[in-house]
Every structure is written in C-alpha cells, then in structure tokens.
mmCIF file of C-alpha atoms and ligand atoms in Angstrom:
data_model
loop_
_atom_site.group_PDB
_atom_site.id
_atom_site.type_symbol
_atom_site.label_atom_id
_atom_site.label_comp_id
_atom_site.label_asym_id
_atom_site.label_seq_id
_atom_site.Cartn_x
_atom_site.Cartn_y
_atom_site.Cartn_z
ATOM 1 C CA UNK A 21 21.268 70.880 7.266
ATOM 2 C CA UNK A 22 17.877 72.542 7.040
ATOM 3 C CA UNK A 23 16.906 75.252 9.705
ATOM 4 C CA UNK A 24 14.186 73.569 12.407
ATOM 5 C CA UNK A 25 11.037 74.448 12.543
ATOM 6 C CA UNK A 26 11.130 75.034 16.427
ATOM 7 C CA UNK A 27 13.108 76.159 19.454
ATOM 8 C CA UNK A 28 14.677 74.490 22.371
ATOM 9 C CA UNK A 29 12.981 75.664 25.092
ATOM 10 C CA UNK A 30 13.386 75.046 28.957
ATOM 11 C CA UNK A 31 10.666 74.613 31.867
ATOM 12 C CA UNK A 32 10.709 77.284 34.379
ATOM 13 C CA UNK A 33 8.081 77.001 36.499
ATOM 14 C CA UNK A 34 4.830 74.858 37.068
ATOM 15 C CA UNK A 35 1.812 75.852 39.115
ATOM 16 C CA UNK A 36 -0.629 72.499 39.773
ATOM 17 C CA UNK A 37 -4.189 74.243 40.762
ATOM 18 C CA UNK A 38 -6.338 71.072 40.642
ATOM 19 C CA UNK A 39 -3.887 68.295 41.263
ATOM 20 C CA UNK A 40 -4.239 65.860 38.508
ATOM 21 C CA UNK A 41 -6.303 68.273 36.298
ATOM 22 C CA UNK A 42 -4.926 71.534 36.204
ATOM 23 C CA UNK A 43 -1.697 73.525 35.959
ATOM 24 C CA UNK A 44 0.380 75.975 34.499
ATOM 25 C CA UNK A 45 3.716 75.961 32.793
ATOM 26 C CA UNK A 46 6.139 78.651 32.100
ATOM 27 C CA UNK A 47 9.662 78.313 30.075
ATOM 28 C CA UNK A 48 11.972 80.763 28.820
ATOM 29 C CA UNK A 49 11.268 81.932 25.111
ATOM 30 C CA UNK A 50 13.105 82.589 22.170
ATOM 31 C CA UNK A 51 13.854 86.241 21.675
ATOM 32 C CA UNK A 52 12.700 86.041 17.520
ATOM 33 C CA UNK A 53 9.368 84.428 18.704
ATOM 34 C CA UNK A 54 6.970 87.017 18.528
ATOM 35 C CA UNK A 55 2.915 86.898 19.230
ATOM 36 C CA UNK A 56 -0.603 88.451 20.102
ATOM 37 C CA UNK A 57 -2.536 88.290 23.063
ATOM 38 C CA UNK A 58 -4.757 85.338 21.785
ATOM 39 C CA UNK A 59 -2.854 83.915 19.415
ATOM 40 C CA UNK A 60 -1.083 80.071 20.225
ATOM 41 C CA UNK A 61 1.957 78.523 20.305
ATOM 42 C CA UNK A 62 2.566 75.131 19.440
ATOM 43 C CA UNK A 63 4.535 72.939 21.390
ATOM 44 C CA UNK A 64 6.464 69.983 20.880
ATOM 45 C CA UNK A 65 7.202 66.924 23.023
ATOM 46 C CA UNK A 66 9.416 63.824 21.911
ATOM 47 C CA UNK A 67 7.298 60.947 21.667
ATOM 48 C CA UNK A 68 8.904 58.674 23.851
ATOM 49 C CA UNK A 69 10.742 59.165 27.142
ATOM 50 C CA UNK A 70 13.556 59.927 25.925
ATOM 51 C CA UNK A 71 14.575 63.624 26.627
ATOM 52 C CA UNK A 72 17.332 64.320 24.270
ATOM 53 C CA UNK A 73 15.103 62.727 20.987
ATOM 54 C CA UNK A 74 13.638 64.834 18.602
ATOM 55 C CA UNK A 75 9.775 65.958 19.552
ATOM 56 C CA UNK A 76 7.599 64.673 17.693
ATOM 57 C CA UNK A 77 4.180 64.950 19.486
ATOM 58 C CA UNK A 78 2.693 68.366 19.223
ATOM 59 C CA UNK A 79 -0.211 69.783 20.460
ATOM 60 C CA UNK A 80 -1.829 73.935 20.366
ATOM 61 C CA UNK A 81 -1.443 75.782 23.529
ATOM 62 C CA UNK A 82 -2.709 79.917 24.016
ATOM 63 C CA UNK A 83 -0.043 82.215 25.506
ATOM 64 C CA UNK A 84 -1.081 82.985 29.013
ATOM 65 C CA UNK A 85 1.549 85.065 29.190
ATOM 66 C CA UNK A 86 1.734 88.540 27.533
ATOM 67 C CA UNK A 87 4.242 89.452 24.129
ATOM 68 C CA UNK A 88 5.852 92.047 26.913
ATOM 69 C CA UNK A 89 7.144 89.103 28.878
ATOM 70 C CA UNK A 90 10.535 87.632 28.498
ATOM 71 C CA UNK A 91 8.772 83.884 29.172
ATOM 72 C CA UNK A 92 6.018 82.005 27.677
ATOM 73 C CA UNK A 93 3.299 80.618 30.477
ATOM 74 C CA UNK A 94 0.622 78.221 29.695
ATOM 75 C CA UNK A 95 -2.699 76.876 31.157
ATOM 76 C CA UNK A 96 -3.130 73.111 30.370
ATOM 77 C CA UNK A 97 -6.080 70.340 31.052
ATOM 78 C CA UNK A 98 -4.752 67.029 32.041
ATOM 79 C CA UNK A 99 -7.018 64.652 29.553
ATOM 80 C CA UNK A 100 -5.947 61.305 31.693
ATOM 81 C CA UNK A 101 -6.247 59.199 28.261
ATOM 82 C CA UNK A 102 -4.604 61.946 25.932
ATOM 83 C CA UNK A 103 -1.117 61.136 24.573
ATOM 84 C CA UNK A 104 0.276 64.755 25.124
ATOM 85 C CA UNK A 105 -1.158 66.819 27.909
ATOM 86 C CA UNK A 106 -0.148 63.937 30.672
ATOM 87 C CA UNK A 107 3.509 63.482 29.916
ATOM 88 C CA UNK A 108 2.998 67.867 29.619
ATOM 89 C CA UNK A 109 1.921 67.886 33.170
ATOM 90 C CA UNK A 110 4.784 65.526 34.653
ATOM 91 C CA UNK A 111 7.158 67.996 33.214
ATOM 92 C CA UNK A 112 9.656 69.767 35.953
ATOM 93 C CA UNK A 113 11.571 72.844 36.151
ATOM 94 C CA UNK A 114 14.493 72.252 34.062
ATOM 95 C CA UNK A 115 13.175 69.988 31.324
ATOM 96 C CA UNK A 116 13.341 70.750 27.609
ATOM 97 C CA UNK A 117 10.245 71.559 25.644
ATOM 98 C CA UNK A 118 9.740 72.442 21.973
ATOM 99 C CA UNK A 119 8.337 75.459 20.689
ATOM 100 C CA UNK A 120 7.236 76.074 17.072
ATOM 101 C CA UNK A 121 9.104 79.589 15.469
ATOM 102 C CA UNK A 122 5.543 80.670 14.432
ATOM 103 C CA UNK A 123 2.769 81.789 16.588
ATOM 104 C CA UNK A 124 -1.080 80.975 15.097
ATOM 105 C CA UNK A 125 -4.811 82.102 15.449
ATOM 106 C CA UNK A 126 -6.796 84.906 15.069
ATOM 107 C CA UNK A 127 -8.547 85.639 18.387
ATOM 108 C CA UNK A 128 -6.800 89.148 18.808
ATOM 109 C CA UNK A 129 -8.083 92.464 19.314
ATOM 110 C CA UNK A 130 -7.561 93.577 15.949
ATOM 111 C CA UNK A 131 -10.416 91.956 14.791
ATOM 112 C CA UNK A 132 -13.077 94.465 16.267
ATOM 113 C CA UNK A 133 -13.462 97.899 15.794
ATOM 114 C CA UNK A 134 -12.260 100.126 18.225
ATOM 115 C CA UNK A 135 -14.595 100.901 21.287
ATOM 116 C CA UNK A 136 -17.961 99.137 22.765
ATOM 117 C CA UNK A 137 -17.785 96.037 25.306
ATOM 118 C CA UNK A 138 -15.452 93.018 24.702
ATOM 119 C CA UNK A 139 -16.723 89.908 26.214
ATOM 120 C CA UNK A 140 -14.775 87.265 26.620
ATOM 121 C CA UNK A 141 -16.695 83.600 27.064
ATOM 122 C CA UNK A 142 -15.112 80.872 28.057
ATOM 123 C CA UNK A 143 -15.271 77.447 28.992
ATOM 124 C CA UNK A 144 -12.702 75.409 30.603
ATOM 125 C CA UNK A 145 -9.071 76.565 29.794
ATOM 126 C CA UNK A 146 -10.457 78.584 26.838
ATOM 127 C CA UNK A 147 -9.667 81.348 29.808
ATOM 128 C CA UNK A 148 -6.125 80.905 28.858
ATOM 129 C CA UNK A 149 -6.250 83.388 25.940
ATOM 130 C CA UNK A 150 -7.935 86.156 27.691
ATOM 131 C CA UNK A 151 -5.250 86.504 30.431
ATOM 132 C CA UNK A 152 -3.143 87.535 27.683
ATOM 133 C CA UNK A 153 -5.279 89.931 26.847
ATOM 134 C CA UNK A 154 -6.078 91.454 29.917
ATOM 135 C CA UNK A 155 -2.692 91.695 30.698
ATOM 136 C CA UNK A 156 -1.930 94.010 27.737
ATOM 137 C CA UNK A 157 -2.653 97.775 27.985
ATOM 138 C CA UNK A 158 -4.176 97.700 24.295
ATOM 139 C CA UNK A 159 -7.790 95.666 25.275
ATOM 140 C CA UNK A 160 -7.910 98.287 27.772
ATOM 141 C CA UNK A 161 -7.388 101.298 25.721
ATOM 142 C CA UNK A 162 -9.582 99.595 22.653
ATOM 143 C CA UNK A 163 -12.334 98.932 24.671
ATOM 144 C CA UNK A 164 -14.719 101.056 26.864
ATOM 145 C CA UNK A 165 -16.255 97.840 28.833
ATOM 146 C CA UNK A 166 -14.882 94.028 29.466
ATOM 147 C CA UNK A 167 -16.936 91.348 30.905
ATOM 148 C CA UNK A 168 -15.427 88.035 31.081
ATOM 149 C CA UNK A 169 -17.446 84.889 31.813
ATOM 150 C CA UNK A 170 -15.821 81.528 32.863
ATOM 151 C CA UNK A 171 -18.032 78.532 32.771
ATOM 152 C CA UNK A 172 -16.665 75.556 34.407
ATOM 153 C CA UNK A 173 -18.044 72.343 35.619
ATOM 154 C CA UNK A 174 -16.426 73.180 39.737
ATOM 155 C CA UNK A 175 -15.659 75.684 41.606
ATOM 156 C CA UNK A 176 -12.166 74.683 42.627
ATOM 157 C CA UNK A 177 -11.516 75.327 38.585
ATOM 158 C CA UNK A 178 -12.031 79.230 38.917
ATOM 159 C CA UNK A 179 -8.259 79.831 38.343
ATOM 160 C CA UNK A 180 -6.530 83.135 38.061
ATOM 161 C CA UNK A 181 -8.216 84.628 40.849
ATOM 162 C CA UNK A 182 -5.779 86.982 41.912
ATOM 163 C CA UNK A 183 -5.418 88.372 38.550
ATOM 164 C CA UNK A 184 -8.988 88.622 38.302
ATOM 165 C CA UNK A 185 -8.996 90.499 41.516
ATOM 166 C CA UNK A 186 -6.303 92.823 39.993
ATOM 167 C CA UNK A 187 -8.369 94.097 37.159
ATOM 168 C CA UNK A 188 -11.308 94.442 39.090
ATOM 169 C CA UNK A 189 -9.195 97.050 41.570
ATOM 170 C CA UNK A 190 -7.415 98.761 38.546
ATOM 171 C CA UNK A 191 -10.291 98.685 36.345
ATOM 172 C CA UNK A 192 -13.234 98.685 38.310
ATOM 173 C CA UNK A 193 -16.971 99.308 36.271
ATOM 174 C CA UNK A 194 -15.002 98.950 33.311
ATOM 175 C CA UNK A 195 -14.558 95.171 34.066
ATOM 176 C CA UNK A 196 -16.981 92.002 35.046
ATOM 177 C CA UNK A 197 -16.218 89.056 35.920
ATOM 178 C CA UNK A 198 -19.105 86.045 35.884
ATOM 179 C CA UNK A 199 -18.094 83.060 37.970
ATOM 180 C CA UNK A 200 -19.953 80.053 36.018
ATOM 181 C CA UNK A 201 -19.279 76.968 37.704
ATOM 182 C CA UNK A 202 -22.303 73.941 36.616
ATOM 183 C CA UNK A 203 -22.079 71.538 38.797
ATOM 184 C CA UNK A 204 -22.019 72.683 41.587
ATOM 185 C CA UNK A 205 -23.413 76.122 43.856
ATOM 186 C CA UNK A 206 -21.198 79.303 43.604
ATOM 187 C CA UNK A 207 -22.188 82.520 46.221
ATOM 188 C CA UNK A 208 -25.385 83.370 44.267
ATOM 189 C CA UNK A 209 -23.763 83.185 40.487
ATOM 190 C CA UNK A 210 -26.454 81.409 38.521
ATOM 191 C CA UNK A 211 -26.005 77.437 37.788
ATOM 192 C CA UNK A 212 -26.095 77.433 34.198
ATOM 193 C CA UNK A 213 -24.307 76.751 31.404
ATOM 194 C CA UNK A 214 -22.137 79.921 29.270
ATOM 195 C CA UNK A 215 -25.127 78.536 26.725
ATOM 196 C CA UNK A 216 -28.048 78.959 28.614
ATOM 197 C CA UNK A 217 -27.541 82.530 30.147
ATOM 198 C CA UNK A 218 -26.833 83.835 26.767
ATOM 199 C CA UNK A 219 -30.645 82.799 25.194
ATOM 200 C CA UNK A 220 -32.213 83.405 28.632
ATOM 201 C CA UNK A 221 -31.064 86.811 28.841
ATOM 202 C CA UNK A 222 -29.214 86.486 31.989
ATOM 203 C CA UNK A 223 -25.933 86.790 30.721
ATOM 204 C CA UNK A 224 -26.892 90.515 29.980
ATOM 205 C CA UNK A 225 -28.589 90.866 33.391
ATOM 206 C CA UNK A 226 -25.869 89.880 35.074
ATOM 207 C CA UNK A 227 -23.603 92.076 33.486
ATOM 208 C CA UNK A 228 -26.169 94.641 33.172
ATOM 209 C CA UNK A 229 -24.881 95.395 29.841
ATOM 210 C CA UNK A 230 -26.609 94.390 25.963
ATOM 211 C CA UNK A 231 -25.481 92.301 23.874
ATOM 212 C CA UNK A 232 -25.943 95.070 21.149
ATOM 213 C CA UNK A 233 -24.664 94.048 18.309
ATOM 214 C CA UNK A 234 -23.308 97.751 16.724
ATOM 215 C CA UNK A 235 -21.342 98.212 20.315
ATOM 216 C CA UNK A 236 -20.384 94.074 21.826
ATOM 217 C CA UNK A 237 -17.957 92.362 20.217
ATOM 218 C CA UNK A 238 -17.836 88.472 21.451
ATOM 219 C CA UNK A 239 -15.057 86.046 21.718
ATOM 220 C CA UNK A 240 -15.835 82.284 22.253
ATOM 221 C CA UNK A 241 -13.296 79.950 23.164
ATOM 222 C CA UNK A 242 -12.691 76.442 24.602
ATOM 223 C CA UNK A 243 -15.270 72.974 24.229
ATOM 224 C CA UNK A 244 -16.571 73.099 20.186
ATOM 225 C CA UNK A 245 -19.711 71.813 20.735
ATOM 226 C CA UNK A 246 -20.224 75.464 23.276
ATOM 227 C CA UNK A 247 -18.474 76.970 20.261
ATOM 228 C CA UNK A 248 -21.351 75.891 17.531
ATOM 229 C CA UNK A 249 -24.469 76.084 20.329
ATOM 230 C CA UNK A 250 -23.215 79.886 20.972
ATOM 231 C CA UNK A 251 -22.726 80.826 17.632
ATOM 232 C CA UNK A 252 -26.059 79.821 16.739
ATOM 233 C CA UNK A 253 -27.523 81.337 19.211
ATOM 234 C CA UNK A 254 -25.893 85.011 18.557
ATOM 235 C CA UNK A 255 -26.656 84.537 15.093
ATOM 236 C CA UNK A 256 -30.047 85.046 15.937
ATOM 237 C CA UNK A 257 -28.410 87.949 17.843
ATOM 238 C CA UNK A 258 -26.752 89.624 15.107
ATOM 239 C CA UNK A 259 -23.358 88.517 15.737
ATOM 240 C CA UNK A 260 -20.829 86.743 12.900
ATOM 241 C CA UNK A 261 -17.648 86.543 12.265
ATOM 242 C CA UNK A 262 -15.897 88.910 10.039
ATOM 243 C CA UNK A 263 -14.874 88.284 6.246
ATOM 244 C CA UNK A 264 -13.286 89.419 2.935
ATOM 245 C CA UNK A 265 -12.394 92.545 4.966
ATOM 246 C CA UNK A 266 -15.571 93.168 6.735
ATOM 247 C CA UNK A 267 -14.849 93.619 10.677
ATOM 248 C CA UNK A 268 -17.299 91.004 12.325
ATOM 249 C CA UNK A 269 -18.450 91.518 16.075
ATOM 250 C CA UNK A 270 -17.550 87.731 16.626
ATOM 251 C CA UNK A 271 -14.364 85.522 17.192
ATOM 252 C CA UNK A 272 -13.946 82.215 17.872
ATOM 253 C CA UNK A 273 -11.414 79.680 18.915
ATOM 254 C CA UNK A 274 -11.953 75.834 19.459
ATOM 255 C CA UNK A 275 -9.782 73.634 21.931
ATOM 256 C CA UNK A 276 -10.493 70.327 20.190
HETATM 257 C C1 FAD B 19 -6.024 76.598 18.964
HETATM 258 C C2 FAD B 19 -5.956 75.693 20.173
HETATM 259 C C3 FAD B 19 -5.528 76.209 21.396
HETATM 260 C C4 FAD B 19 -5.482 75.367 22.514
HETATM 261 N N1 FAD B 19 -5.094 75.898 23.725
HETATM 262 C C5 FAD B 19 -5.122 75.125 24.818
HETATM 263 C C6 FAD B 19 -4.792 75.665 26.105
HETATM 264 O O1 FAD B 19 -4.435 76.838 26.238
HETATM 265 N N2 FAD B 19 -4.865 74.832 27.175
HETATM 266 C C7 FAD B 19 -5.235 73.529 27.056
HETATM 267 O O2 FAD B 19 -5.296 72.813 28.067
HETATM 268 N N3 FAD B 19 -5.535 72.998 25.878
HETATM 269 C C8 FAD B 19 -5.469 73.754 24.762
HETATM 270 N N4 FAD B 19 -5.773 73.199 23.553
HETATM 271 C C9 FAD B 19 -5.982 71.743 23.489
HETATM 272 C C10 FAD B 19 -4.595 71.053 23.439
HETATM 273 O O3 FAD B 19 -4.018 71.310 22.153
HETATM 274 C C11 FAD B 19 -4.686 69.525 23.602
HETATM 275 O O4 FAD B 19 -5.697 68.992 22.828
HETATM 276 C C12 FAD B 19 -4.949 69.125 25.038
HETATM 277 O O5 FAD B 19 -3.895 69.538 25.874
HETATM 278 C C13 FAD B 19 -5.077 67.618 25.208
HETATM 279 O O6 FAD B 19 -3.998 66.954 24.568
HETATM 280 P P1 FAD B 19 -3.933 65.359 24.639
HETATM 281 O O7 FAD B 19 -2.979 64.854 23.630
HETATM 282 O O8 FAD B 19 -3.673 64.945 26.049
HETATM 283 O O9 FAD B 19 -5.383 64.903 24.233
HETATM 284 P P2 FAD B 19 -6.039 65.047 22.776
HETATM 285 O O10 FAD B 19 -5.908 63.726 22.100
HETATM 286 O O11 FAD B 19 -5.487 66.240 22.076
HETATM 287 O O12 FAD B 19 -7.547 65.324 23.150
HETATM 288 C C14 FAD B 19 -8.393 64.265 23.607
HETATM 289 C C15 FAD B 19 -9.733 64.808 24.041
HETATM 290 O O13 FAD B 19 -9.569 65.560 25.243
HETATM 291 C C16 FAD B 19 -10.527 66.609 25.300
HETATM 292 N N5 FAD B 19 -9.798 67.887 25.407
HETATM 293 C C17 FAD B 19 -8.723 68.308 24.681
HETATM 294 N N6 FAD B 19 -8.313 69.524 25.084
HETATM 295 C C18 FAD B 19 -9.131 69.880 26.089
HETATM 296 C C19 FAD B 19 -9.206 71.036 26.920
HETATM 297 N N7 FAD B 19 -8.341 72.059 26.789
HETATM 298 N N8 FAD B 19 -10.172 71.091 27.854
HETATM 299 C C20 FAD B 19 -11.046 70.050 28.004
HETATM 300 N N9 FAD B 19 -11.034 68.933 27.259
HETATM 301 C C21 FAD B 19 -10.080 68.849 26.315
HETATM 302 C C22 FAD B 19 -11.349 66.513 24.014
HETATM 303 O O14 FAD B 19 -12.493 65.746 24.290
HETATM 304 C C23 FAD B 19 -10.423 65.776 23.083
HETATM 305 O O15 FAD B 19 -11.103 65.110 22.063
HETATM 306 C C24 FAD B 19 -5.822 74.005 22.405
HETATM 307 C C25 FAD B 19 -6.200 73.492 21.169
HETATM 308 C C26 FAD B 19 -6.280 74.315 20.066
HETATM 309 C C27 FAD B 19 -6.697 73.719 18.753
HETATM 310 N N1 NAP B 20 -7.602 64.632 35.359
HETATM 311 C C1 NAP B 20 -8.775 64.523 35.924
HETATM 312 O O1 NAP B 20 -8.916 64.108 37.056
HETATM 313 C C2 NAP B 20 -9.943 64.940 35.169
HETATM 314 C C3 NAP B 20 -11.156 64.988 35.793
HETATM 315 C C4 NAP B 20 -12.246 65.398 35.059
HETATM 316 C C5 NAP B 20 -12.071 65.746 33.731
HETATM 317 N N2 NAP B 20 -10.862 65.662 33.164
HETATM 318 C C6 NAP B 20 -10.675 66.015 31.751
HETATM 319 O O2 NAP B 20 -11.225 67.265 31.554
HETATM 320 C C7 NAP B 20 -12.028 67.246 30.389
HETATM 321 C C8 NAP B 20 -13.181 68.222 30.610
HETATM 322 O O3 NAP B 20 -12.637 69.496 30.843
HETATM 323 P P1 NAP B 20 -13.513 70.714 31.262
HETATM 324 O O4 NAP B 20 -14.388 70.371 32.442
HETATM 325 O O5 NAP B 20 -12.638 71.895 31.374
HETATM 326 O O6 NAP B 20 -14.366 70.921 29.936
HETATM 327 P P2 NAP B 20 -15.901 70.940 29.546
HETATM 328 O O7 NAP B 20 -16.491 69.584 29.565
HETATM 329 O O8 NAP B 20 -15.893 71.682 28.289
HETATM 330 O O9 NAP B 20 -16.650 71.782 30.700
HETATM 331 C C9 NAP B 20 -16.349 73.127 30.998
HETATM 332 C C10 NAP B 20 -17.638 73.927 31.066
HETATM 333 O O10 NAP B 20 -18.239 73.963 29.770
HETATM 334 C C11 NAP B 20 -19.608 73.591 29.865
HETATM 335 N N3 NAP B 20 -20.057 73.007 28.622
HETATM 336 C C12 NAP B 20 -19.785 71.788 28.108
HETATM 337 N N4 NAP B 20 -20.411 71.607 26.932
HETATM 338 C C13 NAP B 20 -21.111 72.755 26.694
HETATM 339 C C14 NAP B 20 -21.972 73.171 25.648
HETATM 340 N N5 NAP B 20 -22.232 72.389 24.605
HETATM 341 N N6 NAP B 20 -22.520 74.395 25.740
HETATM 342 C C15 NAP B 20 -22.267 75.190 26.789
HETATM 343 N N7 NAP B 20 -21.464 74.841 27.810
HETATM 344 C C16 NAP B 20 -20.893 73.641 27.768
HETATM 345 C C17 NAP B 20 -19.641 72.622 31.015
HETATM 346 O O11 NAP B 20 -20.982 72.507 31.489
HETATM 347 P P3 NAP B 20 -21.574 71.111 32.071
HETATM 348 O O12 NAP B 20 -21.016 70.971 33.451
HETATM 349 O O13 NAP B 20 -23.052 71.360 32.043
HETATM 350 O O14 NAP B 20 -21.137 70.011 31.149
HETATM 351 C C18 NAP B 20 -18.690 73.292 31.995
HETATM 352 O O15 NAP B 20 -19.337 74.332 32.666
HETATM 353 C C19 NAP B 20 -12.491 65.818 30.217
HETATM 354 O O16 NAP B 20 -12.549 65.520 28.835
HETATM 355 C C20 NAP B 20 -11.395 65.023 30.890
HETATM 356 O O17 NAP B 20 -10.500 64.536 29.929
HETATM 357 C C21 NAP B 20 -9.800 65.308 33.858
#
C-alpha cells in the first residue's frame, strides 16, 4: 500500500464572525507537518457526505495559525455557490478533515532583505497569511516598521481585532493598521479601494511612511484582479518581484 499524500486531521474549534460568510477553523496537526508564516496548507474534504470516504475535494487555505502552535487555524470565505468552502463552513468540532503532508507558497519573510517597512495589503481573507506572520517574533525582529492594510467591502468584515489591538500595544509606532472597508463609512478611514490609495498617494499619508522602494518591501494578497491592478501600479513605483536569486521588494499571493 502506498503512503497517502495527507493526514487525518480533526476539527477543534470554529469561530463564525459574519454568519453565513465568515469563520475560522482550527484542528489538531500532524507533528511532521511543518510550515512558514505565509505559506498554505491544502485541505481535503470527501466529496460527498459521507465522512469516513476518502477526500477528494481540495481546496488552498493560509495558516492563520503560527509554526509554534501545536494546531492549524484557518480563515475561510463562504462562496454560497462554491463546491468546497460551504460544506467547510458546516463543519463541527469533532469532524475529520484532510490535510496535505506538504505546506506551499512563497509569501514568507525570507524573501526581503532584512530591515525597512513590511506592508502587508490585503483584501478580503488575504489577511489570513499575515496573522501568521505577525504572530511570529521573526517579522518583528526583520523589520524596523509594519503597516498592514485590510480592504474589505463592510465593516462588520474587519476580523482579528483583538489581535490587531495586541500588536498595536506591544508594538506601538512600529505597527499600522489601515481599516479599508468600501462600501460603507468607517470612523474617518478613507472609502477607497487598497487600489486607489496606493496611486493617490494616500496610502503613504496615512501611514505617513514612503513607499521607497530601497527600504518597503510589499506583500499583496487575496482578489487577482487587486493582485494585477497593484502590481501595475508599483511597477511604476519601482517594486517587482524577485528572480534567479535577486531579492525583489514585492510578493504576491492570489486567492482564486
Ligand atoms: C494560495 C491560496 C491560498 C488561499 N487561502 C485562502 C484562505 O486563507 N481563506 C479563504 O477563504 N480562501 C483561501 N483561498 C481560496 C480557497 O482555496 C477557495 O477557493 C475558497 O475557499 C472557495 O472555495 P469554493 O470551492 O467554495 O469555491 P471556488 O470554486 O474555489 O471559487 C469560486 C469563486 O469564489 C470566489 N472566491 C474564492 N475564494 C475566495 C476568497 N477567499 N474570497 C473571496 N472570494 C473568493 C472567486 O470568485 C472564485 O472564482 C486560497 C486560495 C489559494 C490559491
Ligand atoms: N455568504 C454570503 O452571504 C456572501 C455575501 C457576500 C459575498 N459572499 C462571497 O464573498 C465573495 C467576495 O468576498 P470579499 O468581499 O472578501 O472579496 P472582494 O470582492 O475581493 O472584496 C474585498 C475588497 O477588495 C476590494 N476589491 C475588489 N476588487 C478589487 C480590485 N480590482 N482592486 C482593488 N480592490 C478590489 C473590494 O472593493 P469593492 O467594494 O470596491 O469591490 C473590497 O474592498 C463573493 O464572491 C461571494 O462569493 C458571500
């Protein structure tokens, strides 16, 4: 018999913070699995209802959780016509869940040079990589600055507050945190989209740091088509992604 691919894993907790839309969901993880902060797992459901089958449907998920922890935790969309993240979200505490032995991507840390400002753009649950990495001591000790921005279509989708609020008390002026919800008002955070405040110059203000290309070094992640508008955008800038060796100032990771 040939040596699966995966691990039998089993739901611990879930966390629903938009009912319907949004949750979190932690199981217990395989001691040989190892990761980095941004990197994803996949995991693996059985395609029909049947529990004890084999999975077969498998979707990418980032750790939210850090390699220090003895679980894995996600953050997960429900997409109500999507095949995997619904029957995902109806999961409960106790369930079995697959996890693939390998761990993927390449938005870590150890793709910039040491020292400058990391910021960290997302949109939607593109956040979910960046808890990782705020959770680990190494962004903080690589990094002079971090601003994370989180743009979002409503407010109620500003997750993660209280670890938010725990960086900005431990870290203080070495951390920023821009609110970004579109569609509707937020205190007096500008209405615009991640996009937008990036060519008008108000991401910077707002942050009242540069976006110098010798000292930022940008991660994008979430919705592809913010992906390809903001990568155009700080090309103009002086920002790309590194290759054949050469450390860029850019990384990227798209949801879909
Ligand atoms: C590298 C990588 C990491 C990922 N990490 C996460 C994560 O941490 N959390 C997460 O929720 N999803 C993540 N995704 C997306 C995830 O793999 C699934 O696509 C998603 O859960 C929907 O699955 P589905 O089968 O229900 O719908 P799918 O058939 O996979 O997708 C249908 C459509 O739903 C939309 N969609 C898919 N994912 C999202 C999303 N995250 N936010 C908004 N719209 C979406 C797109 O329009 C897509 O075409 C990641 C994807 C990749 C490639
Ligand atoms: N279960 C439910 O009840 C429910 C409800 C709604 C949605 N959904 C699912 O959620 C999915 C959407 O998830 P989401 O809101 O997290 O993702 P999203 O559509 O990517 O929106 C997240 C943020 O990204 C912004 N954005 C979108 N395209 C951009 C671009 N090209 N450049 C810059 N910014 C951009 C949005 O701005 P804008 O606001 O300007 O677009 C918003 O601020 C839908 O596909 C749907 O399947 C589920």
């Amino acid at each position: 018999m040939t040596d699966k691919k995966y691990t039998h894993e089993t739901v611990t907790e879930i966390n629903e913070w938009v009912p319907g839309k949004l949750f979190s969901i932690s199981t217990t993880r395989h001691p040989d699995f190892q990761f980095e902060p941004g990197q994803f797992a996949r995991i693996g459901l059985p395609a029909d209802h049947d529990p004890l089958a084999e999975p077969s449907i498998w979707r990418a998920y980032s750790m939210v959780s850090t390699p220090q922890d003895d679980f894995l935790s996600f953050y997960s969309i429900v997409v109500p016509e999507g095949e995997f993240s619904p029957r995902l979200a109806q999961l409960k505490v106790g369930d079995p869940i697959y996890i693939d032995k390998t761990a993927f991507g390449f938005l870590t840390i150890e793709r910039f040079p040491q020292g400058g400002t990391l910021w960290l753009l997302a949109t939607g649950t593109g956040l979910s990589a960046y808890i990782s990495m705020l959770n680990s001591p190494a962004t903080w000790e690589r990094f002079d600055k971090v601003i994370l921005a989180h743009g979002v279509r409503f407010c109620e989708e500003l997750t993660y507050q209280d670890e938010i609020a725990k960086w900005q008390q431990q870290f203080g002026e070495r951390f920023v945190y821009l609110a970004l919800p579109t569609r509707e008002a937020y205190k007096n955070h500008p209405q615009e989209r991640l996009t937008t405040l990036i060519s008008n110059g108000k991401l910077e203000q707002l942050s009242n740091i540069k976006l110098d290309p010798e000292q930022s070094r940008i991660m994008l992640c979430g919705n592809p088509d913010m992906l390809s508008e903001a990568r155009k955008i700080l090309g103009e800038k002086g920002f790309a992604t590194g290759r054949r060796g050469i450390p860029g100032n850019l990384a990227v990771e798209n949801y879909w």
